[in-house]
Amino acid sequence: MKLCFARSGVRRTWTVELRPQPGGPVLVCRQCTHGGWPLVGSAARAELLAHLAAHARQDPLPAHLRICRCHERGCRQHPRHRGCNGPIRLLLVRERGGRRWRLSDACTACAAATTQAAVVPETTLAVEATPSRRARDRRRRCPRGPDSQTRVREMLNYLATALPVETEAGARMLALQCALRMNDSAQVRLPYGVLRSLRLQSAADAWRELNETGLLRTRHSDHRAMAVQMLDVGLLTQYPARPDRLRAADWALRAACSARTSNPLLRLATLSLVVRTAHTSDHGVSEAEQVARECGVPATALPSLLEQLVAAKVLMTWQAALDTEEVSWRLGPKGLHPRPAVEDTN
Ligand SMILES: [Zn+2]
Ligand SMILES: [Zn+2]
Ligand SMILES: [Zn+2]
C-alpha cells in the first residue's frame, strides 16, 4: 500500500476568488502562485470548479485521516449547530455572492448547517484515492452506497451550486439526468425516451443553455439518443457503480413525473421536495433558501411556487417558519414517492 497520502501539510481546504477586472473576471487561486486566469462568460463557474477539483485530486487523503476543517476553523461558517457528527464529505461553499469559493473536508453535520454550500456527491469521493483496477471491479460487482433518493438529493444540491443562478428549470432537470447517467469517461448517451419523459418545453433551448454554462457539450445525435460529453468532470467524476446512478436517474424521472404537469419548474420543485421527505413519511422540512436555489428561483418566489404545488395536489399544505427560515410541507396525493426499488435498501 502506498503511504504517500499521509504526508503532512495536506490541508484539504482550497479557495479561489473571482476578481473583477476591466477585461472580465480573473480567477485567483490561493494555492497556486500564478497571478490569475481570465475567465469567459457563463462557463466561468465550470472552469472555477474544475480548478478546485484539480487541487482536491492532487491532495488525496485516505478517509480515516480526513477531519472536519469547518470545526478546525471554529465553525464560523454556520449557525445553530451542536458539534461535529457523521462521515467527512467534500463541501463546496460559495461566499461573498459568488466571488469566493471554497472546497474543503467537512463533517456531515457542519455541511448540513452551512448555507450557500453543497456536498459534493458521494460517488466522486473514491476518485481521490485512485483505486487499483481490481479494487474498482470488485467494488462494481457489489455496489454499495447511498440509495436513489440520497443520490438525487445530493446531485440536485450540487447542481444548484454548480449551475449559474439563471439556469432554467428544464435545463436543470436535463443536467441532473446527464450527471447521473454519465459513464467513467464522462460521456452520456441520453435516449430520446428519457428526453420525452422530461417533457421539456424546448429541448434545444435546454441543451443550448447547458452548453453555454460549460457543464457539458452535446456531440451528436442519432435516431435514438443524444451523445453528450460532460465537461464539469472535476467534481462529478463518477464512481462507483453506474447501475446505481442509472437507477437514481430513473427514480428522479418518476418522482418528477408524479406532479403530472408539463411545467418544468413545478416538476423540478416537486422533485426537490420529494427528495427531502423520508419515504416513511409525508412530512418534510428544509431551509427555504436551499429549495429555492435548487429550483433556480429567488427565495421570495417560493411561496407562490408552493401554492401552485398545492393547487396541483403535489402538496397538501406548506408552512414557512420565519424565525428559522425553514419551510415545511406535507405531500399530497400527487407528490408521493416513487416506489423504492428493492436494491435501494442498502
Ligand atoms: Zn490553484
Ligand atoms: Zn462546523
Ligand atoms: Zn464538523
CSV table of C-alpha atoms and ligand atoms in Angstrom, one decimal:
chain,number,residue,atom,x,y,z
A,1,MET,CA,0.0,0.0,0.0
A,2,LYS,CA,1.2,3.4,-0.8
A,3,LEU,CA,1.8,5.7,2.1
A,4,CYS,CA,2.2,8.9,0.1
A,5,PHE,CA,-1.2,10.1,1.2
A,6,ALA,CA,-0.1,10.5,4.7
A,7,ARG,CA,2.3,13.3,4.0
A,8,SER,CA,2.0,16.1,6.5
A,9,GLY,CA,0.7,19.5,5.3
A,10,VAL,CA,-2.3,18.2,3.3
A,11,ARG,CA,-4.8,20.8,4.5
A,12,ARG,CA,-7.8,19.7,2.4
A,13,THR,CA,-9.1,23.2,2.0
A,14,TRP,CA,-8.8,25.0,-1.3
A,15,THR,CA,-10.0,28.5,-2.0
A,16,VAL,CA,-10.4,30.5,-5.2
A,17,GLU,CA,-11.6,34.1,-5.8
A,18,LEU,CA,-13.1,35.8,-8.8
A,19,ARG,CA,-11.7,39.3,-9.0
A,20,PRO,CA,-13.5,41.7,-11.3
A,21,GLN,CA,-11.1,43.3,-13.8
A,22,PRO,CA,-11.8,45.7,-16.7
A,23,GLY,CA,-11.4,42.8,-19.2
A,24,GLY,CA,-13.7,40.4,-17.3
A,25,PRO,CA,-13.3,38.4,-14.1
A,26,VAL,CA,-10.0,36.8,-13.2
A,27,LEU,CA,-9.6,33.5,-11.3
A,28,VAL,CA,-7.2,33.9,-8.4
A,29,CYS,CA,-6.2,30.7,-6.6
A,30,ARG,CA,-4.8,30.8,-3.1
A,31,GLN,CA,-3.0,27.6,-3.7
A,32,CYS,CA,-1.3,28.5,-7.0
A,33,THR,CA,1.5,31.1,-7.2
A,34,HIS,CA,0.2,32.0,-10.7
A,35,GLY,CA,-1.2,35.6,-10.8
A,36,GLY,CA,-4.6,34.7,-12.2
A,37,TRP,CA,-6.5,33.4,-15.2
A,38,PRO,CA,-9.1,35.3,-17.2
A,39,LEU,CA,-12.5,33.6,-17.3
A,40,VAL,CA,-15.0,33.8,-20.0
A,41,GLY,CA,-18.8,34.3,-19.8
A,42,SER,CA,-21.2,31.8,-18.3
A,43,ALA,CA,-18.6,28.9,-18.4
A,44,ALA,CA,-16.6,30.7,-15.7
A,45,ARG,CA,-18.2,28.7,-13.0
A,46,ALA,CA,-17.4,25.4,-14.6
A,47,GLU,CA,-13.8,26.4,-15.0
A,48,LEU,CA,-13.6,27.5,-11.4
A,49,LEU,CA,-15.0,24.3,-10.1
A,50,ALA,CA,-12.7,22.2,-12.4
A,51,HIS,CA,-9.7,24.1,-10.9
A,52,LEU,CA,-10.8,23.4,-7.3
A,53,ALA,CA,-11.4,19.8,-8.2
A,54,ALA,CA,-7.9,19.5,-9.7
A,55,HIS,CA,-6.5,20.6,-6.3
A,56,ALA,CA,-8.6,18.1,-4.4
A,57,ARG,CA,-7.3,15.4,-6.7
A,58,GLN,CA,-3.7,16.5,-6.1
A,59,ASP,CA,-4.1,16.3,-2.3
A,60,PRO,CA,-5.7,12.9,-1.7
A,61,LEU,CA,-6.0,11.6,1.9
A,62,PRO,CA,-7.5,8.3,2.9
A,63,ALA,CA,-10.9,8.6,4.6
A,64,HIS,CA,-9.7,7.7,8.1
A,65,LEU,CA,-7.2,10.6,8.1
A,66,ARG,CA,-9.7,13.3,6.9
A,67,ILE,CA,-11.1,15.6,9.5
A,68,CYS,CA,-13.7,18.4,9.6
A,69,ARG,CA,-12.0,21.5,8.5
A,70,CYS,CA,-15.0,23.6,9.4
A,71,HIS,CA,-14.7,22.6,13.1
A,72,GLU,CA,-11.0,23.2,12.9
A,73,ARG,CA,-11.7,26.7,11.8
A,74,GLY,CA,-14.1,27.2,14.7
A,75,CYS,CA,-17.3,26.5,12.8
A,76,ARG,CA,-17.6,30.2,11.8
A,77,GLN,CA,-19.5,29.4,8.7
A,78,HIS,CA,-22.8,28.3,10.2
A,79,PRO,CA,-25.2,29.0,13.0
A,80,ARG,CA,-27.3,26.6,15.1
A,81,HIS,CA,-25.2,23.5,15.4
A,82,ARG,CA,-24.4,21.1,18.1
A,83,GLY,CA,-20.9,19.9,17.2
A,84,CYS,CA,-19.4,17.6,14.5
A,85,ASN,CA,-21.1,14.4,13.5
A,86,GLY,CA,-21.2,12.0,10.7
A,87,PRO,CA,-18.9,11.0,7.9
A,88,ILE,CA,-16.5,13.5,6.4
A,89,ARG,CA,-17.5,14.8,3.0
A,90,LEU,CA,-16.2,17.3,0.5
A,91,LEU,CA,-18.1,20.6,0.9
A,92,LEU,CA,-18.3,23.3,-1.7
A,93,VAL,CA,-19.1,26.7,-0.2
A,94,ARG,CA,-20.0,29.8,-2.2
A,95,GLU,CA,-19.2,33.1,-0.4
A,96,ARG,CA,-19.4,36.8,-1.0
A,97,GLY,CA,-22.2,36.5,-3.6
A,98,GLY,CA,-20.2,34.0,-5.7
A,99,ARG,CA,-16.9,35.9,-5.6
A,100,ARG,CA,-15.2,33.4,-3.4
A,101,TRP,CA,-15.5,29.6,-3.5
A,102,ARG,CA,-14.1,27.1,-1.0
A,103,LEU,CA,-13.8,23.3,-1.3
A,104,SER,CA,-12.9,21.5,1.9
A,105,ASP,CA,-13.4,18.5,4.1
A,106,ALA,CA,-16.3,18.9,6.5
A,107,CYS,CA,-18.4,16.6,8.7
A,108,THR,CA,-22.0,15.8,7.7
A,109,ALA,CA,-23.4,17.9,10.5
A,110,CYS,CA,-21.3,21.0,9.7
A,111,ALA,CA,-22.1,20.5,6.0
A,112,ALA,CA,-25.8,20.4,6.6
A,113,ALA,CA,-25.6,23.6,8.8
A,114,THR,CA,-23.7,25.6,6.2
A,115,THR,CA,-25.6,27.9,4.0
A,116,GLN,CA,-24.7,28.5,0.3
A,117,ALA,CA,-23.0,25.2,0.3
A,118,ALA,CA,-23.3,21.8,-1.5
A,119,VAL,CA,-21.9,18.4,-0.5
A,120,VAL,CA,-20.0,17.0,-3.5
A,121,PRO,CA,-21.9,13.8,-4.4
A,122,GLU,CA,-20.5,10.7,-2.7
A,123,THR,CA,-19.9,9.0,-6.0
A,124,THR,CA,-16.9,11.2,-6.6
A,125,LEU,CA,-15.0,10.7,-3.3
A,126,ALA,CA,-13.3,7.5,-4.1
A,127,VAL,CA,-11.6,9.1,-7.2
A,128,GLU,CA,-9.3,10.8,-4.9
A,129,ALA,CA,-7.6,7.6,-3.9
A,130,THR,CA,-7.3,6.3,-7.5
A,131,PRO,CA,-8.0,2.7,-6.6
A,132,SER,CA,-6.5,-0.2,-8.4
A,133,ARG,CA,-8.4,-1.7,-11.3
A,134,ARG,CA,-9.1,-4.8,-9.4
A,135,ALA,CA,-10.4,-2.9,-6.4
A,136,ARG,CA,-12.6,-0.9,-8.7
A,137,ASP,CA,-14.0,-4.0,-10.4
A,138,ARG,CA,-14.6,-5.7,-7.1
A,139,ARG,CA,-16.5,-2.6,-5.9
A,140,ARG,CA,-18.5,-2.6,-9.0
A,141,ARG,CA,-19.8,-6.1,-8.5
A,142,CYS,CA,-21.2,-5.3,-5.1
A,143,PRO,CA,-22.5,-1.8,-5.4
A,144,ARG,CA,-22.8,0.0,-2.0
A,145,GLY,CA,-23.6,3.5,-1.2
A,146,PRO,CA,-26.4,5.9,-0.9
A,147,ASP,CA,-29.9,5.0,-2.1
A,148,SER,CA,-31.5,6.6,-5.1
A,149,GLN,CA,-33.2,9.3,-3.1
A,150,THR,CA,-30.0,10.4,-1.4
A,151,ARG,CA,-28.1,10.3,-4.7
A,152,VAL,CA,-30.7,12.5,-6.4
A,153,ARG,CA,-30.8,14.9,-3.4
A,154,GLU,CA,-27.0,15.3,-3.4
A,155,MET,CA,-26.8,15.8,-7.1
A,156,LEU,CA,-29.6,18.4,-7.2
A,157,ASN,CA,-27.9,20.1,-4.3
A,158,TYR,CA,-24.6,20.1,-6.1
A,159,LEU,CA,-26.0,21.3,-9.4
A,160,ALA,CA,-27.8,24.1,-7.5
A,161,THR,CA,-24.3,25.4,-6.7
A,162,ALA,CA,-22.5,24.4,-9.9
A,163,LEU,CA,-25.0,25.9,-12.4
A,164,PRO,CA,-25.5,29.7,-12.9
A,165,VAL,CA,-28.5,31.1,-10.9
A,166,GLU,CA,-30.3,32.0,-14.1
A,167,THR,CA,-30.4,28.4,-15.4
A,168,GLU,CA,-34.0,27.4,-16.3
A,169,ALA,CA,-35.8,24.6,-14.6
A,170,GLY,CA,-35.9,22.4,-17.8
A,171,ALA,CA,-32.1,22.7,-18.2
A,172,ARG,CA,-31.6,21.8,-14.6
A,173,MET,CA,-33.6,18.6,-15.0
A,174,LEU,CA,-31.7,17.7,-18.1
A,175,ALA,CA,-28.4,18.4,-16.3
A,176,LEU,CA,-29.4,16.1,-13.4
A,177,GLN,CA,-30.2,13.3,-15.8
A,178,CYS,CA,-26.8,13.7,-17.6
A,179,ALA,CA,-24.8,14.0,-14.4
A,180,LEU,CA,-26.4,10.8,-13.0
A,181,ARG,CA,-26.1,8.9,-16.3
A,182,MET,CA,-22.6,9.6,-17.4
A,183,ASN,CA,-20.1,6.8,-17.7
A,184,ASP,CA,-16.5,6.6,-16.5
A,185,SER,CA,-15.3,8.7,-19.4
A,186,ALA,CA,-17.8,11.4,-18.5
A,187,GLN,CA,-19.9,10.6,-21.6
A,188,VAL,CA,-23.6,10.3,-21.7
A,189,ARG,CA,-25.9,8.7,-24.3
A,190,LEU,CA,-29.3,10.2,-23.4
A,191,PRO,CA,-32.1,8.2,-25.0
A,192,TYR,CA,-34.9,10.2,-26.6
A,193,GLY,CA,-37.3,8.3,-24.4
A,194,VAL,CA,-35.7,10.0,-21.3
A,195,LEU,CA,-35.9,13.3,-23.1
A,196,ARG,CA,-39.6,12.8,-23.8
A,197,SER,CA,-40.2,11.8,-20.1
A,198,LEU,CA,-38.6,15.1,-19.1
A,199,ARG,CA,-41.3,16.9,-21.1
A,200,LEU,CA,-39.1,19.9,-21.8
A,201,GLN,CA,-40.8,22.8,-23.5
A,202,SER,CA,-37.8,23.1,-25.8
A,203,ALA,CA,-35.1,20.5,-25.5
A,204,ALA,CA,-33.0,22.5,-28.0
A,205,ASP,CA,-33.1,25.6,-25.7
A,206,ALA,CA,-32.2,23.4,-22.6
A,207,TRP,CA,-29.2,21.9,-24.5
A,208,ARG,CA,-28.1,25.3,-25.6
A,209,GLU,CA,-28.3,26.7,-22.1
A,210,LEU,CA,-26.2,23.8,-20.7
A,211,ASN,CA,-23.6,24.1,-23.5
A,212,GLU,CA,-23.2,27.7,-22.5
A,213,THR,CA,-22.7,27.0,-18.9
A,214,GLY,CA,-19.7,24.8,-19.7
A,215,LEU,CA,-21.2,21.9,-17.8
A,216,LEU,CA,-21.4,19.8,-21.0
A,217,ARG,CA,-21.0,19.7,-24.8
A,218,THR,CA,-23.5,18.0,-27.0
A,219,ARG,CA,-21.6,15.9,-29.5
A,220,HIS,CA,-24.0,14.4,-31.9
A,221,SER,CA,-27.4,12.7,-32.0
A,222,ASP,CA,-28.6,9.6,-33.9
A,223,HIS,CA,-32.2,8.5,-34.2
A,224,ARG,CA,-32.2,7.0,-30.7
A,225,ALA,CA,-30.1,9.2,-28.4
A,226,MET,CA,-28.2,12.4,-27.9
A,227,ALA,CA,-24.5,11.9,-27.2
A,228,VAL,CA,-23.1,14.3,-24.6
A,229,GLN,CA,-19.6,15.0,-23.2
A,230,MET,CA,-19.7,16.2,-19.6
A,231,LEU,CA,-17.1,19.0,-19.0
A,232,ASP,CA,-17.5,19.6,-15.3
A,233,VAL,CA,-15.7,16.3,-14.7
A,234,GLY,CA,-13.6,17.7,-11.9
A,235,LEU,CA,-16.1,17.3,-9.2
A,236,LEU,CA,-18.5,15.0,-10.9
A,237,THR,CA,-16.1,12.2,-12.0
A,238,GLN,CA,-18.4,9.3,-11.3
A,239,TYR,CA,-17.5,6.3,-9.2
A,240,PRO,CA,-18.5,3.6,-8.5
A,241,ALA,CA,-21.4,1.5,-9.7
A,242,ARG,CA,-23.1,3.2,-12.6
A,243,PRO,CA,-26.1,1.0,-12.4
A,244,ASP,CA,-26.8,2.7,-9.0
A,245,ARG,CA,-26.7,6.1,-10.6
A,246,LEU,CA,-28.9,5.0,-13.6
A,247,ARG,CA,-31.4,3.7,-11.1
A,248,ALA,CA,-31.2,7.1,-9.3
A,249,ALA,CA,-31.8,8.9,-12.6
A,250,ASP,CA,-34.9,6.8,-13.3
A,251,TRP,CA,-36.1,7.4,-9.7
A,252,ALA,CA,-35.7,11.2,-10.3
A,253,LEU,CA,-37.7,10.9,-13.6
A,254,ARG,CA,-40.6,9.1,-11.8
A,255,ALA,CA,-40.6,11.4,-8.8
A,256,ALA,CA,-40.8,14.5,-11.1
A,257,CYS,CA,-43.5,12.8,-13.2
A,258,SER,CA,-45.8,12.4,-10.2
A,259,ALA,CA,-46.5,16.1,-10.5
A,260,ARG,CA,-48.5,15.4,-13.7
A,261,THR,CA,-47.8,18.8,-15.1
A,262,SER,CA,-45.8,19.9,-18.1
A,263,ASN,CA,-44.5,22.9,-16.2
A,264,PRO,CA,-40.8,22.2,-15.7
A,265,LEU,CA,-40.5,24.4,-12.7
A,266,LEU,CA,-43.3,22.6,-10.9
A,267,ARG,CA,-41.7,19.3,-11.8
A,268,LEU,CA,-38.3,20.4,-10.5
A,269,ALA,CA,-39.9,21.8,-7.3
A,270,THR,CA,-41.8,18.5,-6.8
A,271,LEU,CA,-38.5,16.6,-7.1
A,272,SER,CA,-36.7,19.0,-4.7
A,273,LEU,CA,-39.4,18.4,-2.0
A,274,VAL,CA,-39.8,14.7,-2.5
A,275,VAL,CA,-36.0,14.1,-2.1
A,276,ARG,CA,-36.3,15.8,1.2
A,277,THR,CA,-39.2,13.8,2.5
A,278,ALA,CA,-38.3,10.5,4.2
A,279,HIS,CA,-40.0,7.6,2.4
A,280,THR,CA,-41.7,6.5,5.6
A,281,SER,CA,-43.4,9.9,6.0
A,282,ASP,CA,-45.3,12.6,4.0
A,283,HIS,CA,-43.8,15.4,6.1
A,284,GLY,CA,-40.7,17.3,5.1
A,285,VAL,CA,-38.7,20.3,6.2
A,286,SER,CA,-35.8,22.2,4.7
A,287,GLU,CA,-34.1,25.5,4.5
A,288,ALA,CA,-36.3,27.6,2.3
A,289,GLU,CA,-33.3,29.1,0.6
A,290,GLN,CA,-32.0,25.7,-0.4
A,291,VAL,CA,-35.2,24.6,-2.1
A,292,ALA,CA,-35.3,28.0,-3.9
A,293,ARG,CA,-31.8,27.6,-5.2
A,294,GLU,CA,-32.4,24.1,-6.5
A,295,CYS,CA,-35.4,25.4,-8.4
A,296,GLY,CA,-33.4,28.4,-9.7
A,297,VAL,CA,-35.8,30.9,-8.3
A,298,PRO,CA,-35.3,33.7,-5.7
A,299,ALA,CA,-36.4,32.8,-2.1
A,300,THR,CA,-39.2,35.4,-2.4
A,301,ALA,CA,-40.8,33.4,-5.3
A,302,LEU,CA,-41.0,30.3,-3.2
A,303,PRO,CA,-44.4,30.9,-1.5
A,304,SER,CA,-46.2,31.3,-4.9
A,305,LEU,CA,-44.4,28.2,-6.2
A,306,LEU,CA,-45.5,26.2,-3.2
A,307,GLU,CA,-49.1,27.4,-3.7
A,308,GLN,CA,-49.0,26.2,-7.3
A,309,LEU,CA,-47.9,22.8,-5.9
A,310,VAL,CA,-50.9,22.8,-3.6
A,311,ALA,CA,-53.2,23.6,-6.5
A,312,ALA,CA,-51.6,20.7,-8.4
A,313,LYS,CA,-52.2,18.4,-5.4
A,314,VAL,CA,-48.5,17.7,-5.1
A,315,LEU,CA,-48.7,19.3,-1.7
A,316,MET,CA,-51.4,19.1,0.9
A,317,THR,CA,-50.1,22.1,2.9
A,318,TRP,CA,-47.0,24.0,3.5
A,319,GLN,CA,-45.7,26.4,6.1
A,320,ALA,CA,-42.8,28.8,6.5
A,321,ALA,CA,-41.2,29.4,9.9
A,322,LEU,CA,-39.9,33.0,9.8
A,323,ASP,CA,-37.5,32.5,12.8
A,324,THR,CA,-35.6,29.6,11.3
A,325,GLU,CA,-36.1,30.5,7.7
A,326,GLU,CA,-37.3,26.9,7.1
A,327,VAL,CA,-40.2,25.7,5.1
A,328,SER,CA,-42.2,22.5,6.0
A,329,TRP,CA,-44.7,20.7,3.9
A,330,ARG,CA,-47.0,17.7,3.7
A,331,LEU,CA,-47.0,15.8,0.4
A,332,GLY,CA,-50.4,15.5,-1.3
A,333,PRO,CA,-51.8,12.5,-3.3
A,334,LYS,CA,-49.7,13.5,-6.4
A,335,GLY,CA,-46.5,14.2,-4.6
A,336,LEU,CA,-45.9,10.6,-3.5
A,337,HIS,CA,-42.5,8.9,-3.5
A,338,PRO,CA,-41.8,6.6,-6.4
A,339,ARG,CA,-41.9,3.0,-5.1
A,340,PRO,CA,-38.4,2.2,-3.7
A,341,ALA,CA,-36.6,-0.4,-5.8
A,342,VAL,CA,-35.6,-3.5,-3.8
A,343,GLU,CA,-31.9,-2.7,-4.4
A,344,ASP,CA,-32.5,0.7,-2.8
A,345,THR,CA,-32.5,-0.6,0.7
A,346,ASN,CA,-28.7,-1.0,1.1
B,1,ZN,ZN,-4.9,26.6,-8.0
B,2,ZN,ZN,-18.7,23.4,11.6
B,3,ZN,ZN,-17.8,19.4,11.7
